[in-house]
Coordinates of C-alpha atoms and ligand atoms in Angstrom, one line a residue:
X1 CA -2.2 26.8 7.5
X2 CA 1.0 26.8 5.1
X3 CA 0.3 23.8 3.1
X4 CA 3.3 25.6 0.7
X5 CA 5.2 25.3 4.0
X6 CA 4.5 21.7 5.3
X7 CA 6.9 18.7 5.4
X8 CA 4.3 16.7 3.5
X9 CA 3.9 19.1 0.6
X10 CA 7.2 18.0 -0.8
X11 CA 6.7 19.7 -4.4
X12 CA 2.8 18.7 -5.1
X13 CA 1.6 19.5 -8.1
X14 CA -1.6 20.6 -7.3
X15 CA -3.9 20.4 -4.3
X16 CA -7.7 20.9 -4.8
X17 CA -10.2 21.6 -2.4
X18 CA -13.8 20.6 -3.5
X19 CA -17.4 21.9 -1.7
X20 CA -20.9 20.9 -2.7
X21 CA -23.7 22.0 -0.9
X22 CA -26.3 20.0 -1.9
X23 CA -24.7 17.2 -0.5
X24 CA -22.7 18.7 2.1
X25 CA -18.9 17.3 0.5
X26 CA -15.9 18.6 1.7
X27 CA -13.0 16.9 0.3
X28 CA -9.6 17.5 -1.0
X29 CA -7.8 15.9 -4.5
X30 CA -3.5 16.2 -3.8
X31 CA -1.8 15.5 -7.1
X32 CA 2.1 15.1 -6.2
X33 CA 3.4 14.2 -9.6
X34 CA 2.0 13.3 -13.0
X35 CA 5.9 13.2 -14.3
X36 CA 5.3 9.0 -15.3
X37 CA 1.1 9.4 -16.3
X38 CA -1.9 10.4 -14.2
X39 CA -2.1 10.3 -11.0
X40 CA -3.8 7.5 -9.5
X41 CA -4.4 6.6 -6.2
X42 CA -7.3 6.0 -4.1
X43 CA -10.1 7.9 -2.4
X44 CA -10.4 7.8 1.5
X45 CA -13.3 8.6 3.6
X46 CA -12.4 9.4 7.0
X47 CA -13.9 11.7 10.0
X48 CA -10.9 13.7 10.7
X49 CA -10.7 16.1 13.3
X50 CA -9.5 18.9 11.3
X51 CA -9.1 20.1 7.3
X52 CA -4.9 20.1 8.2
X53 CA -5.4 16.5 10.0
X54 CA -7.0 16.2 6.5
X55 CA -4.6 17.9 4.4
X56 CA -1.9 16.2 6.0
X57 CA -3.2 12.9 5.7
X58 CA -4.1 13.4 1.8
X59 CA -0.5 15.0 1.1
X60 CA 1.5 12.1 2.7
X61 CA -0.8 9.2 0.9
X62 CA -0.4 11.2 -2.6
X63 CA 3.4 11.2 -2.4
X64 CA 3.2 7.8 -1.4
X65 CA 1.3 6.8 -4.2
X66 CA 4.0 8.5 -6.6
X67 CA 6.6 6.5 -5.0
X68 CA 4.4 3.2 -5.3
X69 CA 3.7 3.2 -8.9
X70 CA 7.1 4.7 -9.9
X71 CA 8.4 1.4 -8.1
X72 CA 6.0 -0.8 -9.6
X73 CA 7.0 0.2 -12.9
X74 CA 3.5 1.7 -13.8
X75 CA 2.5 4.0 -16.2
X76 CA 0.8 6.7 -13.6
X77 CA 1.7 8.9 -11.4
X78 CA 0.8 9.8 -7.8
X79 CA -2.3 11.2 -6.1
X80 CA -5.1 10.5 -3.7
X81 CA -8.4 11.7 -2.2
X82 CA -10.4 12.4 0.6
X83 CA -13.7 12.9 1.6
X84 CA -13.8 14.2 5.1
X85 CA -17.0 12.6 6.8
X86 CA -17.9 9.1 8.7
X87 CA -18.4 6.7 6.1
X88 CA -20.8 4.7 8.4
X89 CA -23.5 7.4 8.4
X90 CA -22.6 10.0 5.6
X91 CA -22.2 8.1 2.0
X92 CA -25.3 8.5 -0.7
X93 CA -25.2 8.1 -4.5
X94 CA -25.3 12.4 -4.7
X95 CA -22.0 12.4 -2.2
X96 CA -19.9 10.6 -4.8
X97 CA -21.7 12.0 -8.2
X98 CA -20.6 15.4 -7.0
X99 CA -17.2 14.2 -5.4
X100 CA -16.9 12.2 -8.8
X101 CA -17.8 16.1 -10.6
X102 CA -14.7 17.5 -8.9
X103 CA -12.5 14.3 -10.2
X104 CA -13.7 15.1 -13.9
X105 CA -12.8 19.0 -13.5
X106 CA -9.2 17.7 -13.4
X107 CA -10.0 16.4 -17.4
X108 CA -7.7 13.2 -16.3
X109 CA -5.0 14.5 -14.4
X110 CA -6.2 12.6 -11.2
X111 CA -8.0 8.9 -11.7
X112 CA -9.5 8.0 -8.2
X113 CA -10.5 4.2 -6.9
X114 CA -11.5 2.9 -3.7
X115 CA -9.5 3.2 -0.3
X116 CA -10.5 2.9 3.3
X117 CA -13.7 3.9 3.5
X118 CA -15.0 3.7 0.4
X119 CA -16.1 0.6 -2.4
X120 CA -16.3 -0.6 -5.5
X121 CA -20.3 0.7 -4.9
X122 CA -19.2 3.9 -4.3
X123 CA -17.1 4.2 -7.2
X124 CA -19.9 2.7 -9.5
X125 CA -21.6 6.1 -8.5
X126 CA -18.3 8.1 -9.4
X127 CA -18.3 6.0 -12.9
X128 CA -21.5 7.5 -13.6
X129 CA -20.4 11.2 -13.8
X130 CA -16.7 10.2 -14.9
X131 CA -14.4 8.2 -16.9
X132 CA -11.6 8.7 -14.7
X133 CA -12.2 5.8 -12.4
X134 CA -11.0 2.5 -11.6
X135 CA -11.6 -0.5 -9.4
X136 CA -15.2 -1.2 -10.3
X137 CA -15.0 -4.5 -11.2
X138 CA -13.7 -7.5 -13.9
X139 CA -14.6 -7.1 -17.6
X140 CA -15.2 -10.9 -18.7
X141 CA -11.4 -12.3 -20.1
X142 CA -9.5 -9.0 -18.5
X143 CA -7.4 -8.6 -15.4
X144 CA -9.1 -7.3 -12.3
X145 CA -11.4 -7.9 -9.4
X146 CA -10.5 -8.1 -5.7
X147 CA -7.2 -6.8 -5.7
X148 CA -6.2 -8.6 -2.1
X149 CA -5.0 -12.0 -4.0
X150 CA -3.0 -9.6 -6.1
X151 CA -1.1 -7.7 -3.2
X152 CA -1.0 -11.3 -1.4
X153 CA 1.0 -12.9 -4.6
X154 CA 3.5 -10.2 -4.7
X155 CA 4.3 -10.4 -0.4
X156 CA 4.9 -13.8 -0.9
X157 CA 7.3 -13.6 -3.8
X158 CA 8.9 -10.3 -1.9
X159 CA 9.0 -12.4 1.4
X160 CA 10.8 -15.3 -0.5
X161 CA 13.4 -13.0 -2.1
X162 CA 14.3 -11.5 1.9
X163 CA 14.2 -14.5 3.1
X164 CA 17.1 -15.4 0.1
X165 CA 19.2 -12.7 0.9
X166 CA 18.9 -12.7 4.7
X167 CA 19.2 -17.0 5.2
X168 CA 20.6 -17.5 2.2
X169 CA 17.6 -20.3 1.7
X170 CA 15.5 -20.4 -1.7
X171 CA 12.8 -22.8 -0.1
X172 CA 10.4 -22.1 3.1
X173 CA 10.3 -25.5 4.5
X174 CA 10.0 -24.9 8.2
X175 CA 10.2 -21.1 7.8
X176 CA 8.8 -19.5 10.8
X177 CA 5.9 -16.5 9.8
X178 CA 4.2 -14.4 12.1
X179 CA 1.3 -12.6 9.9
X180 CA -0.1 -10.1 12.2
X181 CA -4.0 -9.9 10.4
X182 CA -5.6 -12.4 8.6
X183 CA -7.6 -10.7 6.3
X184 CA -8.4 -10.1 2.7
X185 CA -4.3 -10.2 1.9
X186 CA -3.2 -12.1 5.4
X187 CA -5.4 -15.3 4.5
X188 CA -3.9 -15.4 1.0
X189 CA -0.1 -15.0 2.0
X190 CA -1.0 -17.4 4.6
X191 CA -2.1 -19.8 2.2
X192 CA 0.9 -19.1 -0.2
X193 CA 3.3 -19.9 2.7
X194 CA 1.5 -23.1 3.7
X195 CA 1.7 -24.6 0.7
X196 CA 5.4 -23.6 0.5
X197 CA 5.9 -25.8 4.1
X198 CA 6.3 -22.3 6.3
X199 CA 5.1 -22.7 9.9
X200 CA 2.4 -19.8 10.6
X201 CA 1.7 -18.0 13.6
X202 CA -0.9 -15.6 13.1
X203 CA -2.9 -12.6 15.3
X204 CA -6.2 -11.3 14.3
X205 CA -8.8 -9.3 16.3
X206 CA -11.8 -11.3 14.8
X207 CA -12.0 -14.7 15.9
X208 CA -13.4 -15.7 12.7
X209 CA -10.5 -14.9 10.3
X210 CA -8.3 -17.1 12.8
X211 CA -10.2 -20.0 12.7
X212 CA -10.6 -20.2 9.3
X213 CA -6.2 -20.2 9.1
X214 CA -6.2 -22.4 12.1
X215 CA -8.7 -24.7 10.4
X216 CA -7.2 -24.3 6.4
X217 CA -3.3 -24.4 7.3
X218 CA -2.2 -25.4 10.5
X219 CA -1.5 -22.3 11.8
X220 CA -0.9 -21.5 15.6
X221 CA -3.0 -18.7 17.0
X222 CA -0.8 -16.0 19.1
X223 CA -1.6 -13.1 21.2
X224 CA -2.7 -9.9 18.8
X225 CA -1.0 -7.8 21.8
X226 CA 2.4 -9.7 21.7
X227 CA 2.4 -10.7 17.8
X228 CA 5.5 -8.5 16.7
X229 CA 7.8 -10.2 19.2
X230 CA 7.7 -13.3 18.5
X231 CA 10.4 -15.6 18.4
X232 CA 10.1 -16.6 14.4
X233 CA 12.3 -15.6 11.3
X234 CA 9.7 -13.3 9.5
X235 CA 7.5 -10.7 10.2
X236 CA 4.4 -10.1 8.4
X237 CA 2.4 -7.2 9.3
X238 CA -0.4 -7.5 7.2
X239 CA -3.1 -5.1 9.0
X240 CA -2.2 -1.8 10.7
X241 CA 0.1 0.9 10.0
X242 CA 2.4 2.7 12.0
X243 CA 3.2 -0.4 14.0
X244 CA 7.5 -0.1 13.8
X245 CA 8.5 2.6 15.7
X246 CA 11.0 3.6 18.8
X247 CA 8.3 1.7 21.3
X248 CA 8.2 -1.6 19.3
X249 CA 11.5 -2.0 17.5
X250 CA 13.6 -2.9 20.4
X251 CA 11.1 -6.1 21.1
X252 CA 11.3 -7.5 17.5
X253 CA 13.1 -11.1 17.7
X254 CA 12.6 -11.6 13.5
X255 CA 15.2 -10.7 11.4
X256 CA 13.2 -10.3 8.4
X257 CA 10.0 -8.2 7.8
X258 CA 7.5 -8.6 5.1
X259 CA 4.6 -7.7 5.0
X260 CA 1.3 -5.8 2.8
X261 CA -0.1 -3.2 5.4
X262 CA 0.8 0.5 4.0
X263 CA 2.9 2.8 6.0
X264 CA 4.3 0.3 8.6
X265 CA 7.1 2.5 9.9
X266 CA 5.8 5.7 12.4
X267 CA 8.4 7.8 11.1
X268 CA 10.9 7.3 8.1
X269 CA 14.2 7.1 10.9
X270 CA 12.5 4.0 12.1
X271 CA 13.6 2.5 9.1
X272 CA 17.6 3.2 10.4
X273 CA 16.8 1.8 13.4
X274 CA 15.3 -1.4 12.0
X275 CA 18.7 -1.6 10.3
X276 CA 20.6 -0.7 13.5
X277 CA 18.5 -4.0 14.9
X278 CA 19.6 -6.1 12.4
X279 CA 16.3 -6.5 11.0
X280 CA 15.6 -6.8 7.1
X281 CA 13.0 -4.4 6.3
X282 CA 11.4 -5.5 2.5
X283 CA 9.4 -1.5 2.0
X284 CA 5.8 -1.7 2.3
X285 CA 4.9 0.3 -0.7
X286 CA 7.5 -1.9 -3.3
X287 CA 6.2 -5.6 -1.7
X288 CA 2.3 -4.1 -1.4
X289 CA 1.9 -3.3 -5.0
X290 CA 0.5 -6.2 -6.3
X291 CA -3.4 -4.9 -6.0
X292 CA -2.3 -2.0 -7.6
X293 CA -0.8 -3.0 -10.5
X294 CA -3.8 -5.1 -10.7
X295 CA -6.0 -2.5 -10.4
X296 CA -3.8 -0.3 -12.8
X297 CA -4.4 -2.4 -15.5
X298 CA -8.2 -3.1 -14.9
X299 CA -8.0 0.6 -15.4
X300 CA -6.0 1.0 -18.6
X301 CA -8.4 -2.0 -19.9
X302 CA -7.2 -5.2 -22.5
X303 CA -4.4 -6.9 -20.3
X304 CA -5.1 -10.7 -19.4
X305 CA -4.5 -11.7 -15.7
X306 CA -1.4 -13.7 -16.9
X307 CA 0.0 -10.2 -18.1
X308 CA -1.0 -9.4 -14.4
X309 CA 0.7 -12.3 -13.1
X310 CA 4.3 -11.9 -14.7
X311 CA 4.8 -8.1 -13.8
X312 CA 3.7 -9.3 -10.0
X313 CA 6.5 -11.5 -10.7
X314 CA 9.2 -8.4 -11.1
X315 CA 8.7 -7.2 -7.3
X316 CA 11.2 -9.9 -6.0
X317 CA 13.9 -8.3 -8.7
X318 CA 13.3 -4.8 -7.6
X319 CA 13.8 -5.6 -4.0
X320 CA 16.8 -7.1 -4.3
X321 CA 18.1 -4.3 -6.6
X322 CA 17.0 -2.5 -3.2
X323 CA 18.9 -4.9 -0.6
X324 CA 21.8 -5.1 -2.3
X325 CA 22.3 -1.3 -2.7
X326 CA 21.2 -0.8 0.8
X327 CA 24.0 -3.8 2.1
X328 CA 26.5 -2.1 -0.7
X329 CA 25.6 1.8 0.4
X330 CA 25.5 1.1 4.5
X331 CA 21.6 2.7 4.0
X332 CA 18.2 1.9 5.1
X333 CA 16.0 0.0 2.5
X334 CA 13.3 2.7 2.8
X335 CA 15.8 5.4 2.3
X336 CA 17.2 3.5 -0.7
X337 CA 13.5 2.4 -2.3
X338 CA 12.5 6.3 -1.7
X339 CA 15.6 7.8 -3.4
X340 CA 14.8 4.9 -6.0
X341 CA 11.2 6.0 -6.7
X342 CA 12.4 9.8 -6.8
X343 CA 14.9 8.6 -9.5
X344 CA 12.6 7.0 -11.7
X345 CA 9.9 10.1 -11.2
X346 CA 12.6 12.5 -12.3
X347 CA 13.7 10.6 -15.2
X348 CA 9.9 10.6 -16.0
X349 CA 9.9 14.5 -15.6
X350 CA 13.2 15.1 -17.8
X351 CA 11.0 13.1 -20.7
X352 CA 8.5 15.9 -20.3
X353 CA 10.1 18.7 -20.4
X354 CA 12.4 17.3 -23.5
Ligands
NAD401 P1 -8.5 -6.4 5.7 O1 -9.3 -5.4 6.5 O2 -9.2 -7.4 4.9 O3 -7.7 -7.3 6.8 C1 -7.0 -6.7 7.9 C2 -7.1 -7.7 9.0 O4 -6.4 -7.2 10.1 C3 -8.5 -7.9 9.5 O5 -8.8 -9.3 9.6 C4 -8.5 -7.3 10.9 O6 -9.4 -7.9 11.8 C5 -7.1 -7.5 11.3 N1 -6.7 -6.6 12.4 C6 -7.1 -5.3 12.6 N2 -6.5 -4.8 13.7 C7 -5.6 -5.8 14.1 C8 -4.7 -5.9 15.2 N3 -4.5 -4.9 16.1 N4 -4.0 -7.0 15.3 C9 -4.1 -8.0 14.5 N5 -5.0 -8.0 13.4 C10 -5.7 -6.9 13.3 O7 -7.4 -5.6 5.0 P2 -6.5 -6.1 3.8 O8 -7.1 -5.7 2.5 O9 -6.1 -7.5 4.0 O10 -5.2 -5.2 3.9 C11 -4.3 -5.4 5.0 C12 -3.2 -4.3 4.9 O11 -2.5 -4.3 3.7 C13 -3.8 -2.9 5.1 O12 -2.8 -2.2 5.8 C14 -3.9 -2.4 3.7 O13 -3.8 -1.0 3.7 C15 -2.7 -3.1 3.1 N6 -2.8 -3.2 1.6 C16 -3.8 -3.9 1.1 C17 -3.9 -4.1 -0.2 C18 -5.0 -4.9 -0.9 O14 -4.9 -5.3 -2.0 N7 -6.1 -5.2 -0.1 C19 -2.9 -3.5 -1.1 C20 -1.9 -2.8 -0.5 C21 -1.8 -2.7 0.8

């Protein structure tokens, strides 16, 4: 394959490939920029078809997680992993010592954490070969832990500032939410919203999670096949990605979406046609980085979650620096957040090279 050649490469920095026999790893490292710090990013395990379904997948993710931190005003850069294997049957402690080997031959160039298919566990076995690792866990009086709160603070103060620029309202009284997933972040932004007077209308594929909202916060159960057209003000995809695209947008009767799953639009022109509908689209990787910049500064050690609390508080800012240039520019919001994030990573890069 031409990995120089692909879409996704889009400038990477470097792309490692890393094999260990003894325990039968095969995974790749995709730095896209350390222009703002080291890249940092998680580590997936997934059972992809093919290395170039894996390449791909790790290339798009890395530039993603450039783009994220740059956004989130942290001091890293972005990059991401994968193990290619089924994380039901293939983990062991050896896997990740040798996977967490290959992160150390970087010296610090790329600091890995847990993603989909992979823990905190897992990286307690990378810690133990490494230093460059985070999301293990809270040091007593530092910021850290389960980063889902985090990302679920950060939605609901994004959600409030779209719901001020599209309504015009600064309170949620009444507000109609649909939060498709009620999971780690969907059962925190649910409870946020609740106690702000929203009306919820939630989707989930386990029964359990459901009850729990129905029970806690009033919330009426819908349909998971029918959840992104409802009839409500706000959308609030909080579980799958790829979920806006030429198939769904038409259907969508909210004119605001907000929500923490990663990737939400299938293609980046979705975002146009979002617009075209009329639809306030708050960029999944500005609104979702509360649980990173959490797990950012678990990382760098010696901030207090207060610390963690007030630069959660600056996502509402930067989206409406986003929605009004997009209103003021006739653009898309992604558009605008990406060329955003490329600004602030080339600004990072001039520093370097001065
Ligand atoms: P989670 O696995 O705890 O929750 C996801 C929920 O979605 C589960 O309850 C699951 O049953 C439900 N779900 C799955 N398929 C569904 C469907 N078809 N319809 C309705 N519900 C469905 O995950 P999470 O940590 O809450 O993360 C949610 C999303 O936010 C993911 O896309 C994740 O990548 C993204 N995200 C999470 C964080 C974080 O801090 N956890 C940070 C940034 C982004």
């Amino acid at each position: 394959m031409d990995i120089f050649g692909m879409h996704e490469f889009d400038g990477h920095e470097r792309v490692v490939f890393g094999y260990d026999e003894a325990t039968g790893l095969r995974s790749i490292i995709a730095i896209h920029s350390t222009a703002l710090g080291p890249a940092a990013g998680g580590c997936r395990m997934w059972p992809y078809a093919s290395t170039s379904e894996a390449v791909t997948d790790v290339l798009r993710l890395s530039r993603g997680m450039s783009y994220k931190n740059a956004m989130a005003g942290l001091p890293f850069g972005g990059g991401k992993a994968v193990i290619i294997g089924d994380s039901r049957k293939s983990k062991s402690p050896e896997l990740f010592h040798a996977f967490g080997r290959l992160v150390g031959s970087l010296a610090g160039r790329y600091v890995t954490a847990e993603d989909v298919g992979t823990t905190a566990a897992d990286m307690e076995h990378v810690a133990q070969v490494t230093n460059f690792v985070g999301g293990l866990g809270r040091k007593p009086g530092e910021a850290g832990g389960d980063p889902a709160p985090k990302t679920a603070l950060g939605v609901f103060l994004g959600l409030k500032a779209a719901a001020k620029f599209r309504f015009g309202r600064s309170d949620l009284e009444g507000l109609s939410v649909a939060v498709q997933g009620v999971g780690g972040v969907g059962y925190h932004l649910c409870r946020l919203l609740a106690s702000e007077g929203a009306r919820l209308r939630v989707a989930d594929v386990q029964p359990a999670a459901l009850q729990r909202v129905r029970d806690e916060f009033g919330a009426v159960v819908v349909p998971a096949t029918s959840v992104l057209c409802e009839q409500v003000d706000v959308l609030a995809p909080c579980a799958l990605g790829g979920i806006f695209n030429a198939h769904t947008i038409p259907a969508i009767r909210a004119r605001v979406i907000a929500g923490a799953a990663n990737n939400q639009l299938a293609e980046e022109k979705d975002g146009a046609a979002l617009q075209l509908a009329g639809v306030l689209y708050a960029p999944d990787y500005v609104i979702n980085a509360g649980g990173i910049i959490s797990v950012a500064r678990e990382y760098a050690g010696g901030a207090t979650e207060s610390q963690v609390t007030s630069e959660i508080h600056a996502i509402p800012g930067r989206l409406m620096e986003i929605f009004e240039r997009a209103r003021r520019e006739a653009r898309a919001t992604n558009v605008v957040a990406d060329q955003m994030a490329r600004e602030r990573i080339g600004r990072g890069a001039r520093r370097l090279v001065a």
